Every structure is written in structure tokens, then in C-alpha cells.
Amino acid sequence: MNSSDSRVIVALDYPDQEKALALVERLDPSLCRLKVGKEMFTRLGPPFVEVLRSRGFDLFLDLKFHDIPNTVAAACDAAADLGVWMINLHASGGRRMMETARERLEARTQRPLLVAVTILTSLSGEEIHEIGFAGDPADNVSRLARLTQQAGLDGVVCSPREAEMLRRDLTDDFLLVTPGVRPKQAAQDDQRRVMTPAEAIRAGSSYLVVGRPITGAADPVEALQLINQEIAANL
Ligand code: C5P
């Protein structure tokens, strides 16, 4: 595995391998990790993961598993076979689902980090009530993050806006992986409640998932280096 110290995970959200590799060719594993999500993995599968891994990148396989405990544990085991650095599941699958997945990974000599999505940041308060969760989004995020830590997982994916609250509730070594990050000079795109890299780090974020501010930049390497510098100045 690669030993990048960077806190940046570049989200590879492309419709095809050619476009993704055109960017990857310009990046260096010492400068960032990469995230492969449902779209690219469904189109290109394990061979694409292997292409990225063989170039020395640590990979976050963002497939957000949510199913019965045995199925999720088996899926996590299969993901671990791909040699990825981090995988994830939905905390709302429950304690037993999370514990079973964690136990299955712990049986391996080498395992990826396992983190959970609490509440999708795309859900409004009203939508959360509609699916039967009481309280406001922050209460639910907080409750599910605590459950995730009790289940022995390594961390959660959350909005940088939630990071400060979660850092207070949870131990220092619990990972907070935050998308929704925008350097000051970048466009917000469809993200609504964004924070700058500096703000996210100061709020307690462990890793920043950044897509378009890097993938859409005229000079992606320069954009990435500026973010790395901003993070280093705020650690
Ligand atoms: O381009 P951008 O920086 O907005 O990309 C962010 C990445 O993080 C995308 O892959 C998106 O799917 C993911 N993500 C997110 N918000 C969440 C969870 C994941 O933006 N709450």
C-alpha cells in the first residue's frame, strides 16, 4: 500500500475510464488518495480498482453497503480482497450489521479502514421525518455516529459542518471523513453547505473528499497542492 500523508481523497466521478485515467496520470500517490464510487465501480468493476492500485494509490471504495449483516460482511470481505484502503456502509443498517462487518474484516491479516455514513447530507429534515426518524438531522447524525463507534468501526463520513459537534462527542482517533469541501476561490457546484479545507481541518476533519475543485481545475495538480498546503498550515 502507498504511504501518502495527504489528508485529501480525490473523488473520481467520471462516466468512463479514459477520462478518469487522464486525470490520474497527472496525479501522484504521494499527494492524495482516490475515491471510486458506485458509478465507476458499476461500470468498470475490480479491474479498474486494480489499475489505480497498481499505480500506487490508496483507494476509498465508496459503495455504502446496506443489507443484512451476513451479506454486508461478505461484501466487505470481497472489497478487502481488492486491496483497498477504506470502505464504507450505512450506519442505519444497525449495530449487528456493523459489528458483523467489522468482525469479518478483523479476521484478515490486512484490512481496510471501515467507516459509516450516518445520514445522507442530501436529506432534508422533512425527508428524515418522512422515513421515520424523529429529531433534527444533527441529533440523528450524532446518535448514529455514537452507534458506529460503539460497533468498533474506524469512523464516519459526515458534513464538515457536523465535524465540530462529532469531535466533541467522540474520541480523537475516530475518523471524520468529510466531503462538501470548497477552497475559497472554487465554485460551490451543487454543494450547499460547504467549508474551506482550512475550516474543515480546524473543525476536526481527518480526511477531505474533494472532487470538482480538483477534477475540474485547469491545473488539477496545482489545485491539489494548494489544498494540501492549506491543510498543512491548519493542522
Ligand atoms: O465534486 P465534489 O467535491 O462535490 O465531490 C464530492 C464527492 O463526495 C462526490 O463523490 C460525492 O458523491 C461525495 N459525497 C458528497 N456528500 C456526501 C457524501 C458523499 O458530496 N454527503
CSV table of C-alpha atoms and ligand atoms in Angstrom, one decimal:
chain,number,residue,atom,x,y,z
A,1,MET,CA,0.0,0.0,0.0
A,2,ASN,CA,1.0,3.6,-0.6
A,3,SER,CA,2.0,5.7,2.3
A,4,SER,CA,0.6,9.1,1.3
A,5,ASP,CA,0.4,11.6,4.2
A,6,SER,CA,-2.1,13.7,2.4
A,7,ARG,CA,-5.5,14.2,4.0
A,8,VAL,CA,-7.1,14.7,0.6
A,9,ILE,CA,-9.1,12.0,-1.1
A,10,VAL,CA,-9.9,12.9,-4.7
A,11,ALA,CA,-13.4,11.8,-5.8
A,12,LEU,CA,-13.1,10.2,-9.3
A,13,ASP,CA,-16.6,10.9,-10.6
A,14,TYR,CA,-16.3,10.2,-14.3
A,15,PRO,CA,-18.5,8.4,-16.8
A,16,ASP,CA,-15.6,6.4,-18.3
A,17,GLN,CA,-12.2,5.1,-17.6
A,18,GLU,CA,-10.4,7.2,-20.2
A,19,LYS,CA,-11.4,10.5,-18.6
A,20,ALA,CA,-10.6,9.2,-15.1
A,21,LEU,CA,-7.2,8.0,-16.2
A,22,ALA,CA,-6.4,11.2,-17.9
A,23,LEU,CA,-6.6,12.9,-14.5
A,24,VAL,CA,-5.0,10.1,-12.6
A,25,GLU,CA,-2.0,10.2,-14.9
A,26,ARG,CA,-1.3,13.8,-13.7
A,27,LEU,CA,-1.7,12.9,-10.0
A,28,ASP,CA,0.9,11.4,-7.7
A,29,PRO,CA,0.1,8.9,-4.9
A,30,SER,CA,2.3,11.0,-2.5
A,31,LEU,CA,-0.1,13.9,-3.0
A,32,CYS,CA,-3.6,12.3,-2.5
A,33,ARG,CA,-5.7,9.2,-2.2
A,34,LEU,CA,-8.5,8.4,-4.6
A,35,LYS,CA,-12.2,7.6,-4.2
A,36,VAL,CA,-14.1,5.3,-6.5
A,37,GLY,CA,-17.9,5.4,-6.2
A,38,LYS,CA,-20.9,3.4,-7.3
A,39,GLU,CA,-21.0,4.8,-10.9
A,40,MET,CA,-17.4,4.0,-11.8
A,41,PHE,CA,-17.3,0.7,-9.9
A,42,THR,CA,-20.6,-0.5,-11.5
A,43,ARG,CA,-19.3,0.4,-15.0
A,44,LEU,CA,-15.7,-0.8,-14.6
A,45,GLY,CA,-15.5,-3.1,-11.6
A,46,PRO,CA,-12.5,-4.7,-9.9
A,47,PRO,CA,-10.1,-4.3,-12.9
A,48,PHE,CA,-10.4,-0.5,-12.7
A,49,VAL,CA,-9.6,-0.7,-9.0
A,50,GLU,CA,-6.5,-2.8,-9.8
A,51,VAL,CA,-5.4,-0.3,-12.4
A,52,LEU,CA,-5.5,2.5,-9.8
A,53,ARG,CA,-3.9,0.4,-7.1
A,54,SER,CA,-1.1,-0.7,-9.3
A,55,ARG,CA,-0.2,3.0,-9.8
A,56,GLY,CA,0.4,3.2,-6.0
A,57,PHE,CA,-2.8,5.0,-4.9
A,58,ASP,CA,-4.6,4.3,-1.6
A,59,LEU,CA,-8.3,3.8,-2.6
A,60,PHE,CA,-11.5,4.6,-0.8
A,61,LEU,CA,-14.2,2.2,-2.3
A,62,ASP,CA,-17.3,4.2,-1.7
A,63,LEU,CA,-20.1,1.7,-2.2
A,64,LYS,CA,-22.1,2.4,1.0
A,65,PHE,CA,-23.2,-1.2,1.8
A,66,HIS,CA,-26.6,-1.6,3.5
A,67,ASP,CA,-28.1,-5.1,3.7
A,68,ILE,CA,-28.5,-8.0,6.2
A,69,PRO,CA,-25.4,-8.5,8.4
A,70,ASN,CA,-24.1,-11.6,6.6
A,71,THR,CA,-24.4,-10.1,3.1
A,72,VAL,CA,-22.7,-6.8,4.2
A,73,ALA,CA,-19.9,-8.7,5.9
A,74,ALA,CA,-19.3,-10.8,2.8
A,75,ALA,CA,-19.3,-7.7,0.6
A,76,CYS,CA,-16.8,-6.0,2.9
A,77,ASP,CA,-14.6,-9.1,2.7
A,78,ALA,CA,-14.8,-9.1,-1.1
A,79,ALA,CA,-13.9,-5.3,-1.1
A,80,ALA,CA,-11.0,-6.1,1.2
A,81,ASP,CA,-9.8,-8.7,-1.3
A,82,LEU,CA,-9.4,-5.8,-3.8
A,83,GLY,CA,-6.7,-4.3,-1.6
A,84,VAL,CA,-8.4,-1.0,-1.0
A,85,TRP,CA,-7.5,1.3,1.9
A,86,MET,CA,-11.1,2.3,3.0
A,87,ILE,CA,-14.6,1.0,2.6
A,88,ASN,CA,-18.0,2.1,3.9
A,89,LEU,CA,-21.5,1.1,4.8
A,90,HIS,CA,-24.7,2.8,6.2
A,91,ALA,CA,-24.9,3.1,10.0
A,92,SER,CA,-28.7,2.8,9.7
A,93,GLY,CA,-28.2,-0.9,8.8
A,94,GLY,CA,-27.8,-1.3,12.6
A,95,ARG,CA,-25.3,-2.3,15.2
A,96,ARG,CA,-25.3,-6.0,14.4
A,97,MET,CA,-24.7,-5.3,10.7
A,98,MET,CA,-21.7,-3.0,11.6
A,99,GLU,CA,-20.3,-5.4,14.2
A,100,THR,CA,-20.5,-8.4,11.8
A,101,ALA,CA,-18.8,-6.5,9.1
A,102,ARG,CA,-16.0,-5.3,11.4
A,103,GLU,CA,-15.5,-8.8,12.8
A,104,ARG,CA,-15.2,-10.3,9.3
A,105,LEU,CA,-12.6,-7.7,8.4
A,106,GLU,CA,-10.7,-8.3,11.7
A,107,ALA,CA,-10.2,-11.9,10.8
A,108,ARG,CA,-7.9,-10.9,8.0
A,109,THR,CA,-4.2,-10.2,8.3
A,110,GLN,CA,-4.6,-6.9,6.4
A,111,ARG,CA,-7.9,-5.0,6.4
A,112,PRO,CA,-9.2,-1.7,5.0
A,113,LEU,CA,-10.5,1.0,7.3
A,114,LEU,CA,-14.3,0.7,7.8
A,115,VAL,CA,-16.4,3.9,8.1
A,116,ALA,CA,-20.1,4.5,8.1
A,117,VAL,CA,-22.4,7.0,6.5
A,118,THR,CA,-24.8,8.4,9.2
A,119,ILE,CA,-27.4,10.5,7.5
A,120,LEU,CA,-27.0,11.3,3.8
A,121,THR,CA,-26.4,15.1,3.7
A,122,SER,CA,-28.8,15.3,0.7
A,123,LEU,CA,-31.7,14.5,3.1
A,124,SER,CA,-33.7,17.5,4.5
A,125,GLY,CA,-35.2,17.5,8.0
A,126,GLU,CA,-38.6,16.8,6.5
A,127,GLU,CA,-37.4,13.8,4.5
A,128,ILE,CA,-35.7,12.4,7.6
A,129,HIS,CA,-39.1,12.5,9.4
A,130,GLU,CA,-40.8,11.0,6.4
A,131,ILE,CA,-38.6,7.9,6.6
A,132,GLY,CA,-39.5,7.7,10.3
A,133,PHE,CA,-36.5,9.3,12.1
A,134,ALA,CA,-37.5,11.7,14.9
A,135,GLY,CA,-35.5,14.8,15.8
A,136,ASP,CA,-33.4,17.0,13.6
A,137,PRO,CA,-30.7,15.9,11.2
A,138,ALA,CA,-27.9,16.7,13.7
A,139,ASP,CA,-29.5,14.6,16.5
A,140,ASN,CA,-29.6,11.6,14.1
A,141,VAL,CA,-26.1,12.2,12.9
A,142,SER,CA,-24.8,12.3,16.4
A,143,ARG,CA,-26.8,9.2,17.6
A,144,LEU,CA,-25.7,7.1,14.5
A,145,ALA,CA,-22.0,8.3,14.9
A,146,ARG,CA,-22.0,7.1,18.5
A,147,LEU,CA,-23.5,3.8,17.5
A,148,THR,CA,-20.8,3.5,14.8
A,149,GLN,CA,-18.1,4.0,17.4
A,150,GLN,CA,-19.7,1.5,19.8
A,151,ALA,CA,-19.8,-1.0,17.0
A,152,GLY,CA,-16.0,-0.7,16.7
A,153,LEU,CA,-15.8,1.0,13.3
A,154,ASP,CA,-13.0,3.4,12.4
A,155,GLY,CA,-15.1,6.5,11.7
A,156,VAL,CA,-17.9,8.1,9.8
A,157,VAL,CA,-18.4,10.1,6.6
A,158,CYS,CA,-20.0,13.4,7.6
A,159,SER,CA,-20.5,17.0,6.5
A,160,PRO,CA,-17.7,19.3,7.7
A,161,ARG,CA,-20.5,21.3,9.4
A,162,GLU,CA,-21.1,18.3,11.7
A,163,ALA,CA,-17.4,17.7,12.3
A,164,GLU,CA,-17.0,20.0,15.3
A,165,MET,CA,-20.0,18.5,17.1
A,166,LEU,CA,-18.9,14.9,16.4
A,167,ARG,CA,-15.3,15.7,17.6
A,168,ARG,CA,-16.7,16.8,20.9
A,169,ASP,CA,-18.8,13.6,21.2
A,170,LEU,CA,-16.3,11.0,20.0
A,171,THR,CA,-12.7,10.0,20.7
A,172,ASP,CA,-9.8,11.8,18.9
A,173,ASP,CA,-8.8,8.7,16.9
A,174,PHE,CA,-12.3,8.3,15.4
A,175,LEU,CA,-12.0,9.2,11.7
A,176,LEU,CA,-14.2,12.0,10.3
A,177,VAL,CA,-14.2,11.8,6.5
A,178,THR,CA,-15.8,15.0,5.0
A,179,PRO,CA,-17.0,15.8,1.5
A,180,GLY,CA,-18.6,19.2,0.9
A,181,VAL,CA,-15.2,21.0,0.9
A,182,ARG,CA,-14.6,24.0,-1.3
A,183,PRO,CA,-11.4,26.2,-1.4
A,184,LYS,CA,-12.4,29.9,-1.2
A,185,GLN,CA,-11.7,30.6,-4.9
A,186,ALA,CA,-13.7,27.5,-6.2
A,187,ALA,CA,-17.3,27.3,-7.4
A,188,GLN,CA,-19.7,25.6,-5.0
A,189,ASP,CA,-21.3,23.4,-7.8
A,190,ASP,CA,-24.3,21.6,-6.3
A,191,GLN,CA,-22.8,21.5,-2.8
A,192,ARG,CA,-24.8,23.8,-0.5
A,193,ARG,CA,-23.3,23.9,3.0
A,194,VAL,CA,-19.6,23.9,2.2
A,195,MET,CA,-16.4,24.6,4.3
A,196,THR,CA,-12.9,25.5,3.1
A,197,PRO,CA,-10.2,23.0,3.6
A,198,ALA,CA,-8.8,25.1,6.5
A,199,GLU,CA,-12.2,25.3,8.2
A,200,ALA,CA,-12.8,21.6,7.8
A,201,ILE,CA,-9.4,20.7,9.3
A,202,ARG,CA,-9.9,23.1,12.2
A,203,ALA,CA,-13.4,21.5,12.8
A,204,GLY,CA,-11.8,18.2,13.3
A,205,SER,CA,-11.9,16.5,9.9
A,206,SER,CA,-9.5,13.7,9.4
A,207,TYR,CA,-9.8,13.3,5.6
A,208,LEU,CA,-11.3,15.7,3.0
A,209,VAL,CA,-13.1,14.2,0.0
A,210,VAL,CA,-12.7,16.7,-2.9
A,211,GLY,CA,-14.0,16.2,-6.4
A,212,ARG,CA,-14.7,19.0,-8.8
A,213,PRO,CA,-12.4,21.7,-7.3
A,214,ILE,CA,-9.6,19.4,-8.4
A,215,THR,CA,-11.0,17.3,-11.3
A,216,GLY,CA,-12.5,20.4,-12.9
A,217,ALA,CA,-9.5,22.7,-12.3
A,218,ALA,CA,-7.4,24.0,-15.3
A,219,ASP,CA,-4.4,22.7,-13.4
A,220,PRO,CA,-5.5,19.8,-11.1
A,221,VAL,CA,-2.1,19.2,-9.6
A,222,GLU,CA,-1.8,22.9,-8.7
A,223,ALA,CA,-5.3,22.9,-7.2
A,224,LEU,CA,-4.4,19.8,-5.1
A,225,GLN,CA,-1.1,21.2,-3.9
A,226,LEU,CA,-2.8,24.4,-2.8
A,227,ILE,CA,-5.3,22.3,-0.8
A,228,ASN,CA,-2.5,20.2,0.7
A,229,GLN,CA,-0.7,23.4,1.7
A,230,GLU,CA,-3.9,24.9,3.2
A,231,ILE,CA,-4.4,21.7,5.3
A,232,ALA,CA,-0.7,21.6,6.4
A,233,ALA,CA,-1.0,25.2,7.6
A,234,ASN,CA,-4.0,24.4,9.8
A,235,LEU,CA,-3.0,21.1,11.4
B,1,C5P,O1,-17.2,17.3,-6.7
B,1,C5P,P1,-17.4,17.3,-5.2
B,1,C5P,O2,-16.2,17.8,-4.4
B,1,C5P,O3,-18.7,17.9,-4.8
B,1,C5P,O4,-17.5,15.7,-4.9
B,1,C5P,C1,-17.7,15.2,-3.6
B,1,C5P,C2,-17.8,13.7,-3.6
B,1,C5P,O5,-18.2,13.3,-2.3
B,1,C5P,C3,-18.7,13.1,-4.6
B,1,C5P,O6,-18.2,11.8,-5.0
B,1,C5P,C4,-20.0,12.9,-3.8
B,1,C5P,O7,-20.8,11.8,-4.3
B,1,C5P,C5,-19.4,12.6,-2.4
B,1,C5P,N1,-20.3,12.9,-1.3
B,1,C5P,C6,-20.8,14.2,-1.1
B,1,C5P,N2,-21.6,14.4,0.0
B,1,C5P,C7,-21.9,13.4,0.8
B,1,C5P,C8,-21.4,12.1,0.6
B,1,C5P,C9,-20.6,11.9,-0.5
B,1,C5P,O8,-20.6,15.1,-1.8
B,1,C5P,N3,-22.7,13.6,1.9
